[in-house]
């Protein structure tokens, strides 16, 4: 029954965050111990940060620590995969992760809080292993072995090899010593580390005790009972101190969480206020844009109504001005023509005064116009020449080089009449070379 109860006790394996560092320790436990339940024990050390030194908000620091703890737990899942690969059922493996400020103290606290009776921990880094190694070099392993309760058996492993075992047993040969010396000896023995080879060699000694006399056995039984009571009393006192320290840590943690929650609530309220102000500003901007579009639409409608009317007025004024100008020019040149008709001249001679007026000449062809038309730029062109200008990509006025408002042509009847009348007076004009 005692052996079955011993097997029923869960096994705890202390592991580091990096699966490569504690893989050999876990593999040794899986292959050498019988168990019904296996716990992967890990103490997480959070990043020590505060708003003053880091320049970050408390909420940002909390987020970083939560992200780091999540990353640690994901790394610990690799140990569970190792257990499954060794044939352990998934429901028989659990991850036991706690947060603390010191790894070795955290492990000892967990041993007391969870009444851990079986613990496997690394004795040294695997790179420090050597054949026949018996000494413990790990600071954490030394601390846990000396401060863990006596009811917890500890296996110390390095590079897949058992280095030492802390059995938690008591040597009863010193029954004649005083009680104070016995207690001191008891404490020294309880905290001692027993090499694995010494455990094997110590088994024959237990048979020699069985051969002692009944009186010696009775005396040793009384001493053992006394030592056991003293050991339990010391354990209870130490457990009470640990529980008090743990309660204090829990209170401090709750206060820190409460303070963090208050800061988070304040930040949330501030963010809600900022978003509300941003939404109000956005709504105002949308209303202003809507008003501007409405005004723009009214202006476009007004411009659509006024523009054609104003354009017609300008065109009419332009046409009237052209007619008046051409009429004045025609009268002027007619007077000059009459005075020149009285003078005698030979038909074979030609003078500068008999050249056609410049406004009879088309600006495009540079020849006298026969079908003059007024374009949108206000200048008169030969109709066919202006149409050819447009066909060949002319979008701008030949005279002003500005873009034409339209391609409409208006017959310049007054100018045509003046040209025809001038040609009748100069019938030989086209015959000249």
Short mmCIF file of C-alpha atoms in Angstrom, two decimals:
data_model
loop_
_atom_site.label_atom_id
_atom_site.label_comp_id
_atom_site.label_asym_id
_atom_site.label_seq_id
_atom_site.Cartn_x
_atom_site.Cartn_y
_atom_site.Cartn_z
CA UNK A 1 0.00 0.00 0.00
CA UNK A 2 2.85 2.41 0.85
CA UNK A 3 4.48 1.67 -2.51
CA UNK A 4 1.17 2.30 -4.34
CA UNK A 5 0.69 5.59 -2.47
CA UNK A 6 4.25 6.54 -3.40
CA UNK A 7 3.48 5.89 -7.08
CA UNK A 8 0.23 7.83 -6.80
CA UNK A 9 2.11 10.94 -5.67
CA UNK A 10 2.54 13.25 -8.66
CA UNK A 11 6.01 13.90 -10.00
CA UNK A 12 7.19 17.49 -10.49
CA UNK A 13 10.02 18.31 -12.90
CA UNK A 14 11.59 21.78 -12.60
CA UNK A 15 12.25 23.10 -16.12
CA UNK A 16 13.70 26.25 -17.66
CA UNK A 17 11.97 28.32 -20.34
CA UNK A 18 14.25 26.99 -23.09
CA UNK A 19 13.30 23.38 -23.85
CA UNK A 20 16.88 22.56 -24.77
CA UNK A 21 18.19 23.34 -21.27
CA UNK A 22 15.99 20.90 -19.31
CA UNK A 23 15.25 18.28 -21.97
CA UNK A 24 17.71 15.73 -20.53
CA UNK A 25 16.32 16.22 -17.00
CA UNK A 26 12.75 15.59 -18.17
CA UNK A 27 13.80 12.59 -20.29
CA UNK A 28 15.52 10.98 -17.26
CA UNK A 29 12.36 11.37 -15.15
CA UNK A 30 10.17 9.86 -17.89
CA UNK A 31 12.41 6.82 -18.25
CA UNK A 32 13.30 6.08 -14.60
CA UNK A 33 10.25 6.99 -12.47
CA UNK A 34 6.74 5.57 -12.30
CA UNK A 35 3.92 8.07 -11.92
CA UNK A 36 0.26 8.65 -12.59
CA UNK A 37 0.61 12.42 -12.99
CA UNK A 38 3.48 14.61 -14.17
CA UNK A 39 3.75 18.37 -13.60
CA UNK A 40 6.16 20.61 -15.49
CA UNK A 41 7.21 23.12 -12.82
CA UNK A 42 8.40 26.59 -13.88
CA UNK A 43 8.84 29.92 -12.07
CA UNK A 44 8.53 32.88 -14.45
CA UNK A 45 10.52 36.05 -13.74
CA UNK A 46 8.69 39.08 -15.19
CA UNK A 47 10.61 42.02 -16.65
CA UNK A 48 11.28 44.59 -13.95
CA UNK A 49 9.96 47.87 -15.39
CA UNK A 50 8.28 50.97 -14.03
CA UNK A 51 6.88 54.09 -15.73
CA UNK A 52 9.58 56.35 -14.25
CA UNK A 53 12.63 54.46 -15.53
CA UNK A 54 11.19 53.14 -18.81
CA UNK A 55 9.20 56.18 -19.89
CA UNK A 56 6.21 53.93 -20.70
CA UNK A 57 2.66 54.01 -19.43
CA UNK A 58 1.68 51.40 -16.85
CA UNK A 59 -0.80 49.89 -19.30
CA UNK A 60 2.00 49.45 -21.84
CA UNK A 61 4.22 47.78 -19.23
CA UNK A 62 1.35 45.43 -18.28
CA UNK A 63 0.87 44.52 -21.94
CA UNK A 64 4.59 43.73 -22.33
CA UNK A 65 4.57 41.50 -19.23
CA UNK A 66 1.44 39.65 -20.38
CA UNK A 67 3.01 39.08 -23.81
CA UNK A 68 6.20 37.78 -22.18
CA UNK A 69 4.24 35.37 -19.94
CA UNK A 70 2.31 34.10 -22.97
CA UNK A 71 5.58 33.48 -24.81
CA UNK A 72 6.93 31.55 -21.81
CA UNK A 73 3.86 29.31 -21.67
CA UNK A 74 4.14 28.59 -25.39
CA UNK A 75 7.77 27.55 -24.85
CA UNK A 76 6.72 25.21 -22.02
CA UNK A 77 4.37 23.44 -24.42
CA UNK A 78 7.48 21.97 -26.09
CA UNK A 79 8.16 19.97 -22.89
CA UNK A 80 4.68 18.51 -23.12
CA UNK A 81 5.43 17.43 -26.69
CA UNK A 82 8.52 15.61 -25.38
CA UNK A 83 6.33 13.73 -22.88
CA UNK A 84 3.86 12.74 -25.59
CA UNK A 85 6.74 11.55 -27.76
CA UNK A 86 7.92 9.31 -24.87
CA UNK A 87 4.47 7.68 -24.70
CA UNK A 88 2.87 9.65 -21.85
CA UNK A 89 -0.86 10.36 -22.19
CA UNK A 90 -1.70 14.00 -22.76
CA UNK A 91 -4.13 14.13 -19.80
CA UNK A 92 -1.33 12.91 -17.48
CA UNK A 93 0.88 15.96 -18.17
CA UNK A 94 0.17 19.47 -16.91
CA UNK A 95 2.10 22.74 -16.92
CA UNK A 96 2.52 24.37 -13.50
CA UNK A 97 3.75 27.93 -14.09
CA UNK A 98 4.01 30.54 -11.33
CA UNK A 99 5.26 34.14 -11.33
CA UNK A 100 7.90 35.25 -8.83
CA UNK A 101 10.90 37.46 -8.25
CA UNK A 102 13.33 34.60 -7.48
CA UNK A 103 13.35 31.16 -9.12
CA UNK A 104 14.73 29.07 -6.27
CA UNK A 105 12.54 30.72 -3.64
CA UNK A 106 9.55 30.34 -5.95
CA UNK A 107 10.20 26.60 -6.31
CA UNK A 108 10.47 26.14 -2.52
CA UNK A 109 7.23 28.08 -2.00
CA UNK A 110 5.45 25.87 -4.52
CA UNK A 111 6.74 22.74 -2.74
CA UNK A 112 5.23 23.95 0.54
CA UNK A 113 1.98 25.20 -1.00
CA UNK A 114 1.29 22.05 -3.02
CA UNK A 115 2.80 19.47 -0.64
CA UNK A 116 5.16 18.24 -3.34
CA UNK A 117 6.81 14.93 -2.41
CA UNK A 118 8.71 14.15 -5.63
CA UNK A 119 10.87 16.70 -7.40
CA UNK A 120 13.41 16.31 -10.20
CA UNK A 121 15.73 19.27 -10.78
CA UNK A 122 18.92 19.89 -12.74
CA UNK A 123 22.12 19.54 -10.73
CA UNK A 124 24.18 21.56 -13.22
CA UNK A 125 24.21 22.65 -16.83
CA UNK A 126 24.61 19.67 -19.21
CA UNK A 127 27.82 21.21 -20.56
CA UNK A 128 29.39 20.88 -17.07
CA UNK A 129 28.78 17.13 -16.79
CA UNK A 130 31.75 14.81 -16.39
CA UNK A 131 31.96 11.07 -15.76
CA UNK A 132 31.76 10.22 -12.05
CA UNK A 133 30.33 13.64 -11.22
CA UNK A 134 28.91 13.87 -7.66
CA UNK A 135 28.97 17.60 -6.82
CA UNK A 136 26.14 20.05 -7.36
CA UNK A 137 27.10 23.29 -9.13
CA UNK A 138 23.67 24.77 -9.73
CA UNK A 139 22.90 27.56 -7.24
CA UNK A 140 19.18 26.95 -7.61
CA UNK A 141 19.52 23.22 -6.98
CA UNK A 142 21.59 23.82 -3.84
CA UNK A 143 19.05 26.31 -2.45
CA UNK A 144 16.04 24.08 -3.14
CA UNK A 145 17.75 21.02 -1.65
CA UNK A 146 18.62 22.86 1.56
CA UNK A 147 15.31 24.73 2.03
CA UNK A 148 12.67 22.27 0.77
CA UNK A 149 10.66 20.37 3.44
CA UNK A 150 11.98 16.97 4.50
CA UNK A 151 8.98 15.12 3.15
CA UNK A 152 10.02 16.01 -0.41
CA UNK A 153 12.38 13.62 -2.15
CA UNK A 154 14.62 15.35 -4.66
CA UNK A 155 16.48 13.79 -7.60
CA UNK A 156 19.31 15.91 -9.00
CA UNK A 157 20.10 15.11 -12.64
CA UNK A 158 22.69 16.35 -15.13
CA UNK A 159 22.94 15.46 -18.82
CA UNK A 160 20.54 12.52 -18.37
CA UNK A 161 22.42 11.05 -15.38
CA UNK A 162 21.40 10.90 -11.73
CA UNK A 163 24.01 12.79 -9.70
CA UNK A 164 22.55 12.90 -6.17
CA UNK A 165 19.35 12.13 -4.29
CA UNK A 166 18.08 13.93 -1.25
CA UNK A 167 16.19 11.17 0.56
CA UNK A 168 15.07 13.12 3.62
CA UNK A 169 15.90 10.16 5.88
CA UNK A 170 17.22 10.28 9.51
CA UNK A 171 20.22 8.47 10.92
CA UNK A 172 19.26 7.09 14.37
CA UNK A 173 22.68 5.90 15.56
CA UNK A 174 23.23 9.00 17.72
CA UNK A 175 20.45 8.26 20.30
CA UNK A 176 22.74 8.88 23.28
CA UNK A 177 23.35 12.50 22.36
CA UNK A 178 21.58 15.36 24.09
CA UNK A 179 18.34 16.70 22.64
CA UNK A 180 19.96 19.96 21.42
CA UNK A 181 22.81 18.07 19.77
CA UNK A 182 20.32 15.65 18.29
CA UNK A 183 18.25 18.47 16.84
CA UNK A 184 21.35 20.07 15.36
CA UNK A 185 22.41 16.74 13.94
CA UNK A 186 18.86 16.18 12.66
CA UNK A 187 18.86 19.52 10.85
CA UNK A 188 22.28 18.82 9.32
CA UNK A 189 21.21 15.38 8.16
CA UNK A 190 17.92 16.61 6.76
CA UNK A 191 19.60 19.26 4.64
CA UNK A 192 22.41 16.97 3.47
CA UNK A 193 22.55 15.71 -0.14
CA UNK A 194 23.06 11.94 -0.47
CA UNK A 195 24.95 10.86 -3.62
CA UNK A 196 23.22 8.14 -5.62
CA UNK A 197 26.07 5.67 -5.04
CA UNK A 198 25.96 6.29 -1.27
CA UNK A 199 22.24 5.48 -1.24
CA UNK A 200 22.96 2.08 -2.77
CA UNK A 201 25.79 1.42 -0.33
CA UNK A 202 23.65 2.51 2.64
CA UNK A 203 21.06 -0.25 2.11
CA UNK A 204 23.10 -3.02 3.85
CA UNK A 205 23.41 -0.81 6.94
CA UNK A 206 19.67 -1.05 7.51
CA UNK A 207 20.04 -4.83 7.89
CA UNK A 208 22.65 -4.42 10.62
CA UNK A 209 20.18 -2.32 12.64
CA UNK A 210 17.73 -5.18 12.50
CA UNK A 211 20.26 -7.39 14.32
CA UNK A 212 20.50 -5.06 17.31
CA UNK A 213 19.11 -6.03 20.72
CA UNK A 214 15.44 -5.32 21.64
CA UNK A 215 16.56 -2.71 24.22
CA UNK A 216 18.56 -0.83 21.60
CA UNK A 217 15.65 -0.99 19.19
CA UNK A 218 13.25 0.39 21.81
CA UNK A 219 15.62 3.26 22.72
CA UNK A 220 16.13 4.09 19.10
CA UNK A 221 12.36 3.98 18.55
CA UNK A 222 11.80 6.56 21.30
CA UNK A 223 14.55 8.78 19.97
CA UNK A 224 13.11 8.48 16.48
CA UNK A 225 9.66 9.47 17.74
CA UNK A 226 11.12 12.47 19.56
CA UNK A 227 13.14 13.53 16.54
CA UNK A 228 10.12 13.10 14.31
CA UNK A 229 8.00 15.32 16.57
CA UNK A 230 10.70 17.99 16.66
CA UNK A 231 11.08 17.81 12.87
CA UNK A 232 7.34 18.19 12.34
CA UNK A 233 7.21 21.16 14.74
CA UNK A 234 10.04 22.88 12.87
CA UNK A 235 8.35 22.14 9.55
CA UNK A 236 5.07 23.57 10.81
CA UNK A 237 6.79 26.74 12.03
CA UNK A 238 8.62 27.11 8.73
CA UNK A 239 5.41 26.43 6.82
CA UNK A 240 3.59 29.10 8.84
CA UNK A 241 6.33 31.61 8.01
CA UNK A 242 6.15 30.68 4.35
CA UNK A 243 2.36 30.96 4.35
CA UNK A 244 2.55 34.37 5.98
CA UNK A 245 5.06 35.50 3.38
CA UNK A 246 2.90 34.06 0.62
CA UNK A 247 -0.19 35.87 1.94
CA UNK A 248 1.80 39.10 2.04
CA UNK A 249 2.89 38.59 -1.54
CA UNK A 250 -0.71 37.88 -2.58
CA UNK A 251 -1.90 41.08 -0.90
CA UNK A 252 0.81 43.09 -2.63
CA UNK A 253 -0.10 41.46 -5.93
CA UNK A 254 -3.80 42.23 -5.45
CA UNK A 255 -2.98 45.85 -4.61
CA UNK A 256 -0.82 46.11 -7.72
CA UNK A 257 -3.57 44.58 -9.86
CA UNK A 258 -6.12 46.95 -8.35
CA UNK A 259 -3.88 49.92 -9.09
CA UNK A 260 -3.27 48.65 -12.61
CA UNK A 261 -7.01 48.23 -13.14
CA UNK A 262 -7.58 51.80 -12.02
CA UNK A 263 -4.96 53.08 -14.47
CA UNK A 264 -6.47 50.96 -17.22
CA UNK A 265 -9.94 52.30 -16.46
CA UNK A 266 -8.62 55.87 -16.57
CA UNK A 267 -6.88 55.25 -19.89
CA UNK A 268 -10.05 53.69 -21.28
CA UNK A 269 -12.12 56.70 -20.24
CA UNK A 270 -9.56 59.05 -21.81
CA UNK A 271 -9.63 57.06 -25.04
CA UNK A 272 -13.44 57.15 -25.12
CA UNK A 273 -13.37 60.93 -24.63
CA UNK A 274 -10.85 61.38 -27.44
CA UNK A 275 -12.87 59.23 -29.80
CA UNK A 276 -16.04 61.16 -28.98
CA UNK A 277 -14.28 64.46 -29.72
CA UNK A 278 -12.87 63.06 -32.97
CA UNK A 279 -16.35 61.92 -34.05
CA UNK A 280 -17.81 65.34 -33.28
CA UNK A 281 -15.04 67.04 -35.27
CA UNK A 282 -15.62 64.64 -38.14
CA UNK A 283 -19.35 65.36 -38.13
CA UNK A 284 -18.67 69.10 -38.21
CA UNK A 285 -16.30 68.66 -41.14
CA UNK A 286 -18.88 66.60 -42.99
CA UNK A 287 -21.53 69.28 -42.41
CA UNK A 288 -19.16 72.00 -43.71
CA UNK A 289 -18.39 69.92 -46.82
CA UNK A 290 -22.09 69.42 -47.42
CA UNK A 291 -22.72 73.18 -47.16
CA UNK A 292 -19.82 73.93 -49.51
CA UNK A 293 -21.18 71.46 -52.07
CA UNK A 294 -24.60 73.10 -51.85
CA UNK A 295 -23.10 76.56 -52.44
CA UNK A 296 -21.00 75.22 -55.30
CA UNK A 297 -24.07 73.69 -56.91
CA UNK A 298 -25.97 77.00 -56.66
CA UNK A 299 -23.04 78.87 -58.22
CA UNK A 300 -22.81 76.35 -61.05
CA UNK A 301 -26.52 76.65 -61.74
CA UNK A 302 -26.32 80.45 -61.72
CA UNK A 303 -23.28 80.39 -63.98
CA UNK A 304 -25.04 77.99 -66.35
CA UNK A 305 -27.93 80.44 -66.64
CA UNK A 306 -25.91 83.67 -66.87
CA UNK A 307 -23.06 82.53 -69.11
CA UNK A 308 -25.01 81.96 -72.36
CA UNK A 309 -26.89 85.23 -71.91
CA UNK A 310 -23.71 87.19 -71.32
CA UNK A 311 -21.98 85.44 -74.23
CA UNK A 312 -24.80 86.39 -76.57
CA UNK A 313 -24.58 90.01 -75.46
CA UNK A 314 -20.82 90.08 -76.05
CA UNK A 315 -21.18 88.53 -79.49
CA UNK A 316 -23.85 91.04 -80.46
CA UNK A 317 -21.74 93.95 -79.28
CA UNK A 318 -18.75 92.50 -81.14
CA UNK A 319 -20.74 92.09 -84.37
CA UNK A 320 -22.09 95.64 -84.15
CA UNK A 321 -18.61 97.03 -83.56
CA UNK A 322 -17.26 95.06 -86.54
CA UNK A 323 -20.01 96.31 -88.78
CA UNK A 324 -19.50 99.93 -87.75
CA UNK A 325 -15.74 99.65 -88.23
CA UNK A 326 -16.03 98.00 -91.61
CA UNK A 327 -18.60 100.56 -92.73
CA UNK A 328 -16.28 103.38 -91.78
CA UNK A 329 -13.35 101.71 -93.52
CA UNK A 330 -15.38 101.09 -96.67
CA UNK A 331 -16.49 104.68 -96.85
CA UNK A 332 -12.93 105.82 -96.31
CA UNK A 333 -11.49 103.68 -99.08
CA UNK A 334 -14.34 104.44 -101.43
CA UNK A 335 -13.52 108.12 -101.12
CA UNK A 336 -9.89 107.37 -101.90
CA UNK A 337 -10.93 105.22 -104.85
CA UNK A 338 -13.05 107.99 -106.38
CA UNK A 339 -10.23 110.52 -106.14
CA UNK A 340 -7.81 108.12 -107.76
CA UNK A 341 -10.20 107.33 -110.66
CA UNK A 342 -9.83 110.91 -111.98
CA UNK A 343 -6.08 110.54 -112.31
CA UNK A 344 -4.64 109.10 -115.51
CA UNK A 345 -2.46 106.06 -115.20
CA UNK A 346 -1.39 103.27 -117.43
CA UNK A 347 -2.94 99.85 -116.95
CA UNK A 348 0.55 98.37 -117.03
CA UNK A 349 1.62 100.36 -113.95
CA UNK A 350 0.83 99.47 -110.34
CA UNK A 351 1.31 101.62 -107.28
CA UNK A 352 1.26 100.89 -103.60
CA UNK A 353 -2.01 102.79 -103.19
CA UNK A 354 -3.74 100.29 -105.49
CA UNK A 355 -2.94 97.32 -103.22
CA UNK A 356 -5.96 95.83 -101.41
CA UNK A 357 -6.52 96.99 -97.83
CA UNK A 358 -4.90 94.72 -95.16
CA UNK A 359 -8.26 93.73 -93.69
CA UNK A 360 -9.18 92.24 -97.13
CA UNK A 361 -6.37 89.69 -96.65
CA UNK A 362 -7.03 86.36 -94.90
CA UNK A 363 -4.63 85.93 -91.91
CA UNK A 364 -4.19 82.26 -92.80
CA UNK A 365 -3.78 82.20 -96.61
CA UNK A 366 -2.40 85.73 -96.88
CA UNK A 367 -4.65 86.26 -99.94
CA UNK A 368 -7.67 88.46 -100.56
CA UNK A 369 -10.81 86.92 -99.15
CA UNK A 370 -13.80 86.01 -101.31
CA UNK A 371 -16.01 84.52 -98.59
CA UNK A 372 -15.04 86.28 -95.34
CA UNK A 373 -16.41 84.94 -92.05
CA UNK A 374 -15.95 86.11 -88.44
CA UNK A 375 -14.67 83.46 -85.98
CA UNK A 376 -15.11 83.27 -82.17
CA UNK A 377 -11.90 85.26 -81.60
CA UNK A 378 -13.41 88.32 -83.39
CA UNK A 379 -11.13 88.12 -86.44
CA UNK A 380 -12.27 87.61 -90.05
CA UNK A 381 -10.95 84.65 -92.08
CA UNK A 382 -11.60 83.01 -95.41
CA UNK A 383 -14.24 80.40 -94.54
CA UNK A 384 -12.54 77.46 -96.28
CA UNK A 385 -9.10 78.35 -94.88
CA UNK A 386 -10.44 78.54 -91.30
CA UNK A 387 -12.22 75.17 -91.68
CA UNK A 388 -8.97 73.59 -92.94
CA UNK A 389 -7.21 75.09 -89.92
CA UNK A 390 -9.67 73.31 -87.62
CA UNK A 391 -9.47 70.02 -89.54
CA UNK A 392 -5.69 69.93 -89.14
CA UNK A 393 -5.89 70.24 -85.35
CA UNK A 394 -6.06 73.94 -84.83
CA UNK A 395 -7.78 74.45 -81.47
CA UNK A 396 -6.37 77.94 -80.86
CA UNK A 397 -6.92 81.28 -82.62
CA UNK A 398 -4.44 81.89 -85.49
CA UNK A 399 -4.18 85.51 -84.36
CA UNK A 400 -4.26 85.44 -80.52
CA UNK A 401 -3.03 81.86 -79.92
CA UNK A 402 -5.78 81.48 -77.30
CA UNK A 403 -8.14 78.54 -77.21
CA UNK A 404 -11.28 79.15 -79.25
CA UNK A 405 -14.54 79.24 -77.30
CA UNK A 406 -16.32 77.57 -80.21
CA UNK A 407 -15.85 76.79 -83.88
CA UNK A 408 -18.79 78.83 -85.17
CA UNK A 409 -18.37 81.12 -88.21
CA UNK A 410 -20.49 84.19 -88.94
CA UNK A 411 -20.59 85.63 -92.54
CA UNK A 412 -19.07 89.11 -92.70
CA UNK A 413 -21.46 90.50 -95.33
CA UNK A 414 -20.26 94.08 -95.08
CA UNK A 415 -16.65 93.10 -95.71
CA UNK A 416 -17.63 90.80 -98.57
CA UNK A 417 -19.54 93.69 -100.21
CA UNK A 418 -16.55 95.99 -99.77
CA UNK A 419 -14.18 93.39 -101.28
CA UNK A 420 -16.45 92.79 -104.26
CA UNK A 421 -16.79 96.52 -104.87
CA UNK A 422 -12.98 96.93 -104.67
CA UNK A 423 -12.44 94.07 -107.12
CA UNK A 424 -14.87 95.69 -109.59
CA UNK A 425 -12.74 98.82 -109.43
CA UNK A 426 -9.58 96.72 -109.93
CA UNK A 427 -10.59 94.09 -112.49
CA UNK A 428 -6.96 93.49 -113.44
CA UNK A 429 -5.90 92.57 -109.89
CA UNK A 430 -5.90 88.78 -110.37
CA UNK A 431 -4.23 89.08 -113.77
CA UNK A 432 -1.11 90.62 -112.32
CA UNK A 433 1.85 88.33 -111.74
#
